[in-house]
């Protein structure tokens, strides 16, 4: 067994775990954070994406021990109380989801994409979310949602600055 | 799909890494970005008893100039290489290959060292490293040694590294003036391995004659290989569209492509000249050739 200390959505957890425990199982089963979904378990679908040390990571492709001492953000950490994060707002407004299975991961990939590139082209959006598979939407509304989220976040930044 | 149990080690120096590898021999396995090893362990194709996480060893991810050459640390991620100004200036074909690997999430964690050491015959960095004539720096107990890339791959998923050695860096010589490179691949998914892939580096003299060329192929055998016949058809000749087409047609010579769900051997032999031809044309244009 190994003991790890991780900060997830601002809360510090100290847990004893088996080294072979995948990060996605740690989040879902030990911490009861069910936003990271398990689709393929094979690194392809991206449904298990979370932000690890500021960078998107497929949590089925990591052992929880590798996250010792690290900060993690999951979709549960985005909203502030009842107020959705601007990216989440944009996904609801633009119908960027149908069944919602891919959505937490799409939202977090968008979070990383817009942090790196606040004003992406449609092509850059498609490349930016290419690690996340959606079997419902056909992606068109997801691309619209990401573009709308970019506008919202740029607006929020401009009003912060003024 | 869960791995067998193992003991986790997170050493903080190369010396400690080597100690643990020596102590546990074949039962130990290095873990870098985990983007190849974790799936292999989940499928239980490998079940190492000891996992040696090298990502806490400092400075193994550095990218820096070294006396005209470029040193790329084994732990440099695909993402770091894709966006490195140093890489883009010194050997843009390496950044191009990085940008063609998997997807942005995998590129955040996967490392060039892991990609090379996994030695997948369909992987992308081996091609760029072969085209660039890189040297791989391996650290062991007593000292470190440089392995020329042409002697690094030893067979399917096998390298020339000894069990108690790790790869610490790649050393990429400075490409000559009037040279250009390109990496291209055909794959089924945007984030999938190549069915056939190619990387080329090509250099010319002032008259547009090819002075040096290296062509590397993926998906055409049990390990990444050079297309020697295609290279011979170019070297010394004036680079024209026709010469490129003739050389590319020789790309499948002395290859042994597999037949699998992604394509038959015949399909790969048919596609290889197309991919190699496009890569050569792009590299020649980048080298300044007027085709
Ligand atoms: C969805 C998906 C798509 C992918 N698509 C592509 C693609 O298109 N092209 C491509 O090339 N690859 C692709 N890959 C593989 C990916 O690039 C991996 O990141 C890479 O092959 C392994 O690097 P890593 O750092 O994750 O290594 P790990 O998985 O940690 O290790 C891989 C192997 O190398 C050994 N190793 C690692 N580092 C060292 C070292 N420094 N010294 C000695 N041994 C070492 C390990 O013991 C292990 O055997 C894909 C992977 C996924 C999950
Ligand atoms: S469940 Fe992790 S990538 Fe599909
Ligand atoms: S909304 Fe159903 S998978 Fe994307």
Short mmCIF file of C-alpha atoms and ligand atoms in Angstrom, two decimals:
data_model
loop_
_atom_site.label_atom_id
_atom_site.label_comp_id
_atom_site.label_asym_id
_atom_site.label_seq_id
_atom_site.Cartn_x
_atom_site.Cartn_y
_atom_site.Cartn_z
CA UNK A 1 0.00 0.00 0.00
CA UNK A 2 1.07 3.60 -0.58
CA UNK A 3 -0.11 6.75 1.10
CA UNK A 4 -0.82 9.70 -1.15
CA UNK A 5 -1.81 13.29 -0.52
CA UNK A 6 -3.74 14.91 -3.35
CA UNK A 7 -5.72 18.10 -3.61
CA UNK A 8 -8.90 17.60 -5.61
CA UNK A 9 -11.04 20.66 -6.36
CA UNK A 10 -9.31 22.48 -3.51
CA UNK A 11 -9.89 19.75 -0.89
CA UNK A 12 -6.84 17.90 0.48
CA UNK A 13 -7.22 14.12 0.72
CA UNK A 14 -4.76 11.73 2.39
CA UNK A 15 -5.54 8.17 1.36
CA UNK A 16 -3.95 4.77 1.57
CA UNK A 17 -4.18 3.01 -1.77
CA UNK A 18 -2.82 0.09 -3.78
CA UNK A 19 -0.24 1.35 -6.32
CA UNK A 20 -2.13 -0.37 -9.14
CA UNK A 21 -5.26 1.71 -8.48
CA UNK A 22 -6.04 3.81 -11.56
CA UNK A 23 -6.61 7.51 -10.96
CA UNK A 24 -10.11 7.25 -12.48
CA UNK A 25 -11.06 4.51 -9.99
CA UNK A 26 -9.58 6.54 -7.14
CA UNK A 27 -11.68 9.58 -8.09
CA UNK A 28 -14.89 7.62 -8.68
CA UNK A 29 -14.72 4.96 -5.95
CA UNK A 30 -12.56 6.41 -3.16
CA UNK A 31 -13.66 10.05 -3.45
CA UNK A 32 -17.13 9.43 -4.96
CA UNK A 33 -16.49 12.02 -7.69
CA UNK A 34 -18.37 10.43 -10.59
CA UNK A 35 -17.73 13.16 -13.17
CA UNK A 36 -14.76 11.35 -14.69
CA UNK A 37 -16.46 8.67 -16.78
CA UNK A 38 -15.07 5.33 -17.94
CA UNK A 39 -15.69 4.73 -21.63
CA UNK A 40 -13.02 2.66 -23.34
CA UNK A 41 -10.52 2.15 -20.46
CA UNK A 42 -7.95 2.19 -23.23
CA UNK A 43 -6.83 5.80 -23.55
CA UNK A 44 -8.80 6.48 -26.70
CA UNK A 45 -12.22 7.97 -25.84
CA UNK A 46 -11.13 10.68 -23.39
CA UNK A 47 -14.29 10.36 -21.23
CA UNK A 48 -12.11 10.06 -18.10
CA UNK A 49 -10.27 13.38 -18.70
CA UNK A 50 -9.41 15.50 -15.63
CA UNK A 51 -6.92 18.33 -15.12
CA UNK A 52 -3.76 17.11 -13.36
CA UNK A 53 -1.25 19.78 -12.32
CA UNK A 54 -2.85 22.20 -14.77
CA UNK A 55 -2.83 19.82 -17.74
CA UNK A 56 -5.57 17.61 -19.17
CA UNK A 57 -4.89 13.92 -18.52
CA UNK A 58 -6.82 10.73 -19.22
CA UNK A 59 -7.32 9.42 -15.69
CA UNK A 60 -7.64 5.80 -16.88
CA UNK A 61 -4.05 6.09 -18.16
CA UNK A 62 -2.49 7.03 -14.80
CA UNK A 63 -2.01 5.35 -11.48
CA UNK A 64 -3.32 7.34 -8.52
CA UNK A 65 0.14 7.10 -6.86
CA UNK A 66 1.52 9.20 -9.71
CA UNK A 67 -0.70 12.04 -8.49
CA UNK A 68 0.90 12.15 -5.03
CA UNK A 69 1.46 15.79 -4.06
CA UNK A 70 -0.44 17.06 -7.10
CA UNK A 71 -3.51 19.26 -7.59
CA UNK A 72 -6.42 17.86 -9.59
CA UNK A 73 -9.47 19.60 -11.03
CA UNK A 74 -12.54 17.57 -11.97
CA UNK A 75 -15.79 18.78 -13.49
CA UNK A 76 -17.27 18.92 -9.96
CA UNK A 77 -14.82 21.73 -9.17
CA UNK A 78 -15.89 24.09 -11.94
CA UNK A 79 -19.23 25.53 -10.78
CA UNK A 80 -19.29 28.04 -7.95
CA UNK A 81 -22.21 26.89 -5.82
CA UNK A 82 -25.30 27.03 -8.06
CA UNK A 83 -23.51 29.18 -10.64
CA UNK A 84 -22.21 27.20 -13.57
CA UNK A 85 -18.78 27.89 -15.03
CA UNK A 86 -18.99 29.94 -18.28
CA UNK A 87 -17.89 26.84 -20.26
CA UNK A 88 -20.72 24.82 -18.70
CA UNK A 89 -23.17 27.64 -19.45
CA UNK A 90 -22.04 27.71 -23.07
CA UNK A 91 -22.51 23.93 -23.44
CA UNK A 92 -26.11 24.16 -22.13
CA UNK A 93 -26.97 27.24 -24.19
CA UNK A 94 -25.53 25.89 -27.45
CA UNK A 95 -26.89 22.33 -26.97
CA UNK A 96 -23.31 21.04 -26.84
CA UNK A 97 -24.52 17.74 -25.37
CA UNK A 98 -27.13 15.06 -25.83
CA UNK A 99 -26.63 12.06 -23.51
CA UNK A 100 -23.93 13.93 -21.61
CA UNK A 101 -21.54 10.99 -21.24
CA UNK A 102 -18.65 12.77 -22.93
CA UNK A 103 -19.53 16.19 -21.51
CA UNK A 104 -17.49 16.51 -18.29
CA UNK A 105 -14.38 15.57 -20.25
CA UNK A 106 -15.28 17.83 -23.19
CA UNK A 107 -15.75 20.71 -20.75
CA UNK A 108 -12.33 20.07 -19.17
CA UNK A 109 -10.59 19.74 -22.55
CA UNK A 110 -12.23 23.06 -23.45
CA UNK A 111 -10.93 24.48 -20.16
CA UNK A 112 -7.38 23.57 -21.15
CA UNK A 113 -7.79 24.66 -24.78
CA UNK A 114 -9.09 28.12 -23.85
CA UNK A 115 -6.41 28.57 -21.21
CA UNK A 116 -3.78 27.96 -23.91
CA UNK A 117 -5.58 29.75 -26.75
CA UNK A 118 -8.34 32.20 -25.69
CA UNK A 119 -9.52 32.86 -29.27
CA UNK A 120 -9.32 29.60 -31.25
CA UNK A 121 -10.53 29.13 -34.82
CA UNK A 122 -13.07 26.37 -35.54
CA UNK A 123 -10.20 24.22 -36.85
CA UNK A 124 -8.17 24.82 -33.68
CA UNK A 125 -11.22 23.90 -31.59
CA UNK A 126 -11.63 20.62 -33.48
CA UNK A 127 -7.95 19.80 -32.96
CA UNK A 128 -8.11 20.91 -29.33
CA UNK A 129 -10.93 18.47 -28.48
CA UNK A 130 -9.66 15.67 -30.72
CA UNK A 131 -8.81 13.51 -27.69
CA UNK A 132 -12.49 13.36 -26.72
CA UNK A 133 -14.98 11.20 -28.59
CA UNK A 134 -18.69 12.05 -28.66
CA UNK A 135 -21.03 9.45 -30.11
CA UNK A 136 -24.14 11.67 -30.04
CA UNK A 137 -23.75 15.24 -31.21
CA UNK A 138 -21.75 15.04 -34.41
CA UNK A 139 -19.54 17.70 -32.77
CA UNK A 140 -21.10 20.71 -34.55
CA UNK A 141 -22.80 22.06 -31.43
CA UNK A 142 -19.78 21.23 -29.30
CA UNK A 143 -17.60 23.38 -31.56
CA UNK A 144 -20.23 26.16 -31.27
CA UNK A 145 -20.27 25.77 -27.48
CA UNK A 146 -16.48 26.06 -27.25
CA UNK A 147 -16.51 29.19 -29.42
CA UNK A 148 -19.29 30.68 -27.27
CA UNK A 149 -17.36 29.80 -24.10
CA UNK A 150 -14.30 31.56 -25.51
CA UNK A 151 -16.35 34.74 -26.02
CA UNK A 152 -17.73 34.53 -22.46
CA UNK A 153 -14.29 33.97 -20.92
CA UNK A 154 -12.70 36.80 -22.91
CA UNK A 155 -15.56 39.06 -21.79
CA UNK A 156 -15.07 38.06 -18.15
CA UNK A 157 -11.33 38.74 -18.43
CA UNK A 158 -11.88 42.16 -20.04
CA UNK A 159 -14.34 43.19 -17.32
CA UNK A 160 -11.92 41.94 -14.63
CA UNK A 161 -9.23 44.12 -16.16
CA UNK A 162 -11.33 47.31 -16.36
CA UNK B 1 -8.82 -4.59 -17.39
CA UNK B 2 -6.91 -3.79 -14.24
CA UNK B 3 -3.12 -4.37 -13.86
CA UNK B 4 -1.65 -6.97 -11.53
CA UNK B 5 -0.28 -5.68 -8.23
CA UNK B 6 3.20 -4.10 -8.15
CA UNK B 7 5.53 -2.19 -5.86
CA UNK B 8 5.88 1.48 -6.79
CA UNK B 9 9.23 3.27 -6.65
CA UNK B 10 9.65 7.01 -7.22
CA UNK B 11 13.42 7.66 -7.11
CA UNK B 12 14.75 11.18 -7.42
CA UNK B 13 18.10 10.57 -9.13
CA UNK B 14 19.43 8.53 -12.05
CA UNK B 15 21.76 6.64 -9.68
CA UNK B 16 18.77 5.51 -7.59
CA UNK B 17 16.87 4.48 -10.73
CA UNK B 18 19.81 2.30 -11.83
CA UNK B 19 20.09 0.80 -8.30
CA UNK B 20 16.45 -0.30 -8.35
CA UNK B 21 16.71 -1.65 -11.91
CA UNK B 22 19.83 -3.66 -11.01
CA UNK B 23 18.22 -5.01 -7.87
CA UNK B 24 15.04 -6.26 -9.55
CA UNK B 25 16.28 -7.13 -13.05
CA UNK B 26 13.58 -8.34 -15.41
CA UNK B 27 10.87 -7.81 -12.76
CA UNK B 28 11.29 -4.02 -12.92
CA UNK B 29 10.00 -1.63 -15.55
CA UNK B 30 10.55 2.10 -16.01
CA UNK B 31 7.41 4.28 -16.06
CA UNK B 32 7.56 7.67 -17.84
CA UNK B 33 4.33 9.13 -19.27
CA UNK B 34 2.56 5.79 -18.99
CA UNK B 35 0.71 6.27 -22.29
CA UNK B 36 2.03 2.97 -23.66
CA UNK B 37 2.95 1.09 -20.48
CA UNK B 38 -0.34 1.56 -18.60
CA UNK B 39 -2.45 0.03 -21.39
CA UNK B 40 0.06 -2.83 -21.74
CA UNK B 41 -0.26 -3.50 -17.99
CA UNK B 42 -4.06 -3.24 -18.08
CA UNK B 43 -4.18 -5.85 -20.82
CA UNK B 44 -1.68 -7.85 -18.70
CA UNK B 45 0.62 -8.21 -21.70
CA UNK B 46 3.26 -7.24 -19.15
CA UNK B 47 2.94 -7.48 -15.37
CA UNK B 48 6.10 -6.01 -13.85
CA UNK B 49 6.44 -6.55 -10.10
CA UNK B 50 8.32 -3.26 -9.69
CA UNK B 51 7.42 0.02 -11.36
CA UNK B 52 10.14 2.66 -11.36
CA UNK B 53 8.55 6.07 -11.96
CA UNK B 54 11.35 8.25 -13.38
CA UNK B 55 9.28 11.43 -13.67
CA UNK B 56 10.53 12.68 -10.29
CA UNK B 57 14.15 12.70 -11.48
CA UNK B 58 14.87 16.38 -12.07
CA UNK B 59 16.07 17.92 -15.35
CA UNK B 60 15.42 14.87 -17.53
CA UNK B 61 12.85 16.89 -19.45
CA UNK B 62 15.17 19.71 -20.53
CA UNK B 63 15.53 20.78 -24.16
CA UNK B 64 18.75 22.74 -24.75
CA UNK B 65 21.47 23.56 -27.23
CA UNK B 66 24.72 21.60 -26.92
CA UNK B 67 27.65 22.78 -29.00
CA UNK B 68 25.64 23.18 -32.22
CA UNK B 69 23.55 20.07 -31.56
CA UNK B 70 20.23 19.94 -29.73
CA UNK B 71 19.77 17.84 -26.59
CA UNK B 72 16.22 16.70 -25.94
CA UNK B 73 15.68 15.11 -22.52
CA UNK B 74 13.98 11.70 -22.46
CA UNK B 75 11.15 13.10 -20.33
CA UNK B 76 10.35 15.99 -22.69
CA UNK B 77 6.65 15.52 -23.47
CA UNK B 78 5.21 15.37 -26.95
CA UNK B 79 3.46 18.67 -26.13
CA UNK B 80 6.69 20.37 -25.01
CA UNK B 81 8.48 19.27 -28.18
CA UNK B 82 5.60 20.34 -30.43
CA UNK B 83 5.70 23.84 -28.95
CA UNK B 84 9.44 24.27 -28.31
CA UNK B 85 10.94 27.25 -30.14
CA UNK B 86 14.36 25.56 -29.91
CA UNK B 87 13.07 22.41 -31.60
CA UNK B 88 11.22 24.40 -34.25
CA UNK B 89 14.38 26.33 -35.08
CA UNK B 90 16.82 23.39 -35.00
CA UNK B 91 14.80 20.48 -36.41
CA UNK B 92 11.18 21.37 -37.21
CA UNK B 93 10.50 17.81 -38.39
CA UNK B 94 10.69 16.65 -34.75
CA UNK B 95 8.02 19.19 -33.74
CA UNK B 96 5.96 18.14 -36.75
CA UNK B 97 6.15 14.47 -35.75
CA UNK B 98 5.18 15.43 -32.17
CA UNK B 99 2.09 17.24 -33.43
CA UNK B 100 1.03 14.11 -35.34
CA UNK B 101 1.10 11.86 -32.27
CA UNK B 102 -2.19 10.89 -30.65
CA UNK B 103 -4.21 13.85 -29.33
CA UNK B 104 -3.54 16.88 -27.10
CA UNK B 105 -4.36 14.96 -23.89
CA UNK B 106 -2.00 12.06 -24.60
CA UNK B 107 0.65 14.55 -25.78
CA UNK B 108 0.54 16.24 -22.36
CA UNK B 109 1.89 13.11 -20.67
CA UNK B 110 3.64 10.97 -23.29
CA UNK B 111 7.42 11.47 -23.48
CA UNK B 112 9.85 11.14 -26.37
CA UNK B 113 11.94 8.69 -24.33
CA UNK B 114 8.92 6.47 -23.72
CA UNK B 115 7.88 6.65 -27.35
CA UNK B 116 11.37 5.58 -28.52
CA UNK B 117 11.87 2.90 -25.83
CA UNK B 118 8.45 1.36 -26.47
CA UNK B 119 9.79 0.80 -30.03
CA UNK B 120 6.39 0.43 -31.65
CA UNK B 121 6.99 -0.13 -35.40
CA UNK B 122 4.09 2.25 -36.11
CA UNK B 123 5.22 5.09 -33.79
CA UNK B 124 6.14 8.58 -34.99
CA UNK B 125 9.20 9.82 -33.04
CA UNK B 126 11.41 6.92 -34.16
CA UNK B 127 10.94 8.09 -37.74
CA UNK B 128 11.94 11.67 -37.02
CA UNK B 129 14.91 10.49 -34.93
CA UNK B 130 16.09 8.23 -37.78
CA UNK B 131 15.65 10.95 -40.40
CA UNK B 132 17.62 13.39 -38.24
CA UNK B 133 20.41 10.87 -37.51
CA UNK B 134 20.00 11.31 -33.75
CA UNK B 135 22.17 9.72 -31.09
CA UNK B 136 20.52 8.29 -28.02
CA UNK B 137 22.22 8.80 -24.67
CA UNK B 138 21.81 5.85 -22.31
CA UNK B 139 22.83 5.96 -18.65
CA UNK B 140 23.92 2.83 -16.81
CA UNK B 141 25.81 1.92 -13.63
CA UNK B 142 29.31 2.94 -14.63
CA UNK B 143 28.88 5.54 -17.32
CA UNK B 144 26.69 6.72 -20.11
CA UNK B 145 27.01 5.79 -23.77
CA UNK B 146 25.73 7.17 -27.06
CA UNK B 147 23.81 4.78 -29.31
CA UNK B 148 23.37 5.81 -32.97
CA UNK B 149 19.66 5.68 -33.82
CA UNK B 150 20.35 3.24 -36.67
CA UNK B 151 21.46 0.71 -34.03
CA UNK B 152 18.81 1.46 -31.39
CA UNK B 153 15.85 -0.59 -32.63
CA UNK B 154 16.53 -4.29 -32.31
CA UNK B 155 13.19 -5.87 -33.29
CA UNK B 156 9.48 -5.75 -32.49
CA UNK B 157 9.08 -3.63 -29.31
CA UNK B 158 12.78 -4.19 -28.59
CA UNK B 159 15.70 -1.78 -28.25
CA UNK B 160 19.45 -1.98 -27.71
CA UNK B 161 19.09 -0.72 -24.11
CA UNK B 162 20.34 -3.10 -21.40
CA UNK B 163 17.90 -3.97 -18.60
CA UNK B 164 19.76 -1.72 -16.16
CA UNK B 165 20.07 1.25 -18.51
CA UNK B 166 17.71 4.12 -19.11
CA UNK B 167 17.51 6.56 -21.95
CA UNK B 168 18.32 10.07 -20.71
CA UNK B 169 18.37 12.19 -23.88
CA UNK B 170 18.56 12.43 -27.66
CA UNK B 171 21.34 14.37 -29.29
CA UNK B 172 20.32 15.78 -32.65
CA UNK B 173 23.11 17.11 -34.88
CA UNK B 174 22.59 20.41 -36.64
CA UNK B 175 21.06 19.81 -40.07
CA UNK B 176 23.21 21.19 -42.95
CA UNK B 177 22.21 24.37 -44.82
CA UNK B 178 19.66 23.95 -47.67
CA UNK B 179 18.03 21.03 -45.90
CA UNK B 180 14.42 20.27 -45.12
CA UNK B 181 12.40 17.56 -43.44
CA UNK B 182 8.85 16.28 -43.30
CA UNK B 183 6.79 13.78 -41.35
CA UNK B 184 3.56 12.35 -42.74
CA UNK B 185 1.37 9.40 -41.94
CA UNK B 186 -1.80 7.66 -42.93
CA UNK B 187 -3.98 6.57 -40.02
CA UNK B 188 -7.61 5.68 -39.55
CA UNK B 189 -8.34 7.95 -36.59
CA UNK B 190 -7.05 11.44 -35.93
CA UNK B 191 -5.49 10.08 -32.73
CA UNK B 192 -4.29 6.75 -34.05
CA UNK B 193 -0.99 5.10 -34.89
CA UNK B 194 0.22 5.09 -38.49
CA UNK B 195 -0.84 2.40 -40.93
CA UNK B 196 2.12 3.67 -42.94
CA UNK B 197 4.23 6.64 -41.85
CA UNK B 198 7.35 8.33 -43.17
CA UNK B 199 9.84 10.96 -42.07
CA UNK B 200 12.51 12.30 -44.38
CA UNK B 201 15.43 14.72 -44.18
CA UNK B 202 16.96 15.93 -47.41
CA UNK B 203 19.91 18.25 -48.07
CA UNK B 204 20.96 19.92 -51.33
CA UNK B 205 23.93 21.79 -52.74
CA UNK B 206 23.61 25.21 -54.40
CA UNK B 207 22.71 23.59 -57.74
CA UNK B 208 19.79 21.62 -56.31
CA UNK B 209 21.59 18.28 -56.25
CA UNK B 210 20.77 15.99 -53.35
CA UNK B 211 23.82 15.74 -51.09
CA UNK B 212 22.24 13.69 -48.33
CA UNK B 213 18.90 12.07 -47.62
CA UNK B 214 17.43 9.81 -44.96
CA UNK B 215 14.01 8.20 -45.35
CA UNK B 216 12.41 6.35 -42.41
CA UNK B 217 9.31 4.17 -42.60
CA UNK B 218 6.72 3.09 -40.03
CA UNK B 219 4.29 0.22 -40.41
CA UNK B 220 6.47 -1.54 -42.99
CA UNK B 221 8.01 -4.23 -40.78
CA UNK B 222 8.56 -5.32 -37.18
CA UNK B 223 10.53 -2.14 -36.43
CA UNK B 224 11.04 1.29 -37.93
CA UNK B 225 13.36 1.02 -40.96
CA UNK B 226 15.17 3.11 -43.55
CA UNK B 227 14.13 2.99 -47.18
CA UNK B 228 17.68 2.45 -48.47
CA UNK B 229 16.77 1.94 -52.15
CA UNK B 230 14.75 5.16 -52.22
CA UNK B 231 17.64 7.02 -50.58
CA UNK B 232 20.13 5.69 -53.17
CA UNK B 233 17.88 6.85 -56.01
CA UNK B 234 18.02 10.41 -54.70
CA UNK B 235 21.59 10.86 -53.43
CA UNK B 236 23.76 12.71 -55.94
CA UNK B 237 20.87 13.44 -58.29
CA UNK B 238 19.23 16.73 -59.12
CA UNK B 239 15.94 16.87 -57.24
CA UNK B 240 12.97 17.00 -59.60
CA UNK B 241 9.36 15.80 -59.38
CA UNK B 242 10.27 12.83 -61.59
CA UNK B 243 13.27 11.80 -59.48
CA UNK B 244 11.13 12.00 -56.34
CA UNK B 245 8.38 9.84 -57.87
CA UNK B 246 10.91 7.24 -59.03
CA UNK B 247 12.65 7.17 -55.64
CA UNK B 248 9.35 6.93 -53.73
CA UNK B 249 8.33 3.94 -55.86
CA UNK B 250 11.32 2.09 -54.37
CA UNK B 251 10.19 2.67 -50.75
CA UNK B 252 8.62 -0.80 -50.30
CA UNK B 253 11.86 -2.57 -51.40
CA UNK B 254 13.24 -4.87 -48.69
CA UNK B 255 10.35 -4.21 -46.34
CA UNK B 256 8.16 -6.79 -44.64
CA UNK B 257 4.85 -5.07 -43.86
CA UNK B 258 2.31 -6.89 -41.69
CA UNK B 259 -1.29 -7.69 -42.64
CA UNK B 260 -3.67 -6.72 -39.85
CA UNK B 261 -7.06 -5.11 -39.20
CA UNK B 262 -5.68 -1.75 -40.32
CA UNK B 263 -4.60 -2.92 -43.74
CA UNK B 264 -3.08 -5.76 -45.72
CA UNK B 265 0.62 -6.00 -46.54
CA UNK B 266 -0.28 -5.30 -50.16
CA UNK B 267 -2.18 -2.15 -49.16
CA UNK B 268 0.82 -0.93 -47.16
CA UNK B 269 3.15 -1.59 -50.11
CA UNK B 270 0.79 0.40 -52.33
CA UNK B 271 0.46 3.31 -49.92
CA UNK B 272 4.14 3.62 -48.92
CA UNK B 273 5.26 5.23 -52.21
CA UNK B 274 2.42 7.76 -51.94
CA UNK B 275 3.32 8.78 -48.38
CA UNK B 276 7.07 8.80 -49.09
CA UNK B 277 6.56 10.78 -52.32
CA UNK B 278 4.51 13.44 -50.54
CA UNK B 279 7.01 13.65 -47.69
CA UNK B 280 9.96 13.98 -50.08
CA UNK B 281 8.22 16.70 -52.07
CA UNK B 282 7.41 18.65 -48.92
CA UNK B 283 10.97 18.24 -47.58
CA UNK B 284 12.48 19.32 -50.92
CA UNK B 285 10.29 22.43 -51.00
CA UNK B 286 11.27 23.23 -47.44
CA UNK B 287 14.93 22.80 -48.41
CA UNK B 288 14.38 25.44 -51.08
CA UNK B 289 14.10 23.20 -54.16
CA UNK B 290 12.17 24.64 -57.09
CA UNK B 291 10.23 21.60 -58.26
C1 LIG C 1 -4.90 7.08 -27.64
C2 LIG C 1 -3.43 6.97 -27.94
C3 LIG C 1 -2.98 7.28 -29.20
C4 LIG C 1 -1.62 7.19 -29.51
N1 LIG C 1 -1.22 7.55 -30.76
C5 LIG C 1 0.08 7.52 -31.06
C6 LIG C 1 0.54 7.95 -32.33
O1 LIG C 1 -0.24 8.38 -33.18
N2 LIG C 1 1.88 7.90 -32.59
C7 LIG C 1 2.77 7.46 -31.66
O2 LIG C 1 3.96 7.44 -31.94
N3 LIG C 1 2.38 7.06 -30.44
C8 LIG C 1 1.06 7.08 -30.11
N4 LIG C 1 0.66 6.68 -28.86
C9 LIG C 1 1.69 6.25 -27.88
C10 LIG C 1 2.19 7.47 -27.10
O3 LIG C 1 2.93 8.30 -27.95
C11 LIG C 1 3.05 7.15 -25.87
O4 LIG C 1 3.13 8.31 -25.13
C12 LIG C 1 4.47 6.77 -26.07
O5 LIG C 1 4.53 5.71 -27.00
C13 LIG C 1 5.09 6.28 -24.77
O6 LIG C 1 5.65 7.32 -24.02
P1 LIG C 1 5.43 7.38 -22.44
O7 LIG C 1 6.27 8.46 -21.90
O8 LIG C 1 3.98 7.46 -22.16
O9 LIG C 1 6.08 5.99 -22.00
P2 LIG C 1 5.62 4.85 -21.00
O10 LIG C 1 4.28 4.32 -21.38
O11 LIG C 1 5.79 5.30 -19.60
O12 LIG C 1 6.74 3.77 -21.33
C14 LIG C 1 6.78 3.07 -22.55
C15 LIG C 1 7.91 2.04 -22.52
O13 LIG C 1 9.18 2.67 -22.54
C16 LIG C 1 9.93 2.38 -21.37
N5 LIG C 1 10.59 3.64 -21.01
C17 LIG C 1 9.98 4.86 -20.89
N6 LIG C 1 10.90 5.83 -20.67
C18 LIG C 1 12.11 5.21 -20.64
C19 LIG C 1 13.45 5.68 -20.47
N7 LIG C 1 13.73 6.98 -20.31
N8 LIG C 1 14.46 4.78 -20.49
C20 LIG C 1 14.20 3.45 -20.68
N9 LIG C 1 12.95 2.96 -20.86
C21 LIG C 1 11.92 3.83 -20.85
C22 LIG C 1 8.94 1.85 -20.36
O14 LIG C 1 9.53 0.94 -19.48
C23 LIG C 1 7.93 1.17 -21.27
O15 LIG C 1 8.37 -0.10 -21.63
C24 LIG C 1 -0.69 6.76 -28.52
C25 LIG C 1 -1.14 6.44 -27.24
C26 LIG C 1 -2.50 6.54 -26.95
C27 LIG C 1 -2.95 6.20 -25.57
S1 LIG C 2 -11.92 5.74 -20.40
FE1 LIG C 2 -10.04 6.79 -20.33
S2 LIG C 2 -9.72 7.29 -22.39
FE2 LIG C 2 -11.54 6.11 -22.52
S1 LIG C 3 -23.29 13.77 -25.76
FE1 LIG C 3 -23.46 11.62 -25.80
S2 LIG C 3 -21.39 11.04 -26.06
FE2 LIG C 3 -21.29 13.16 -26.32
#
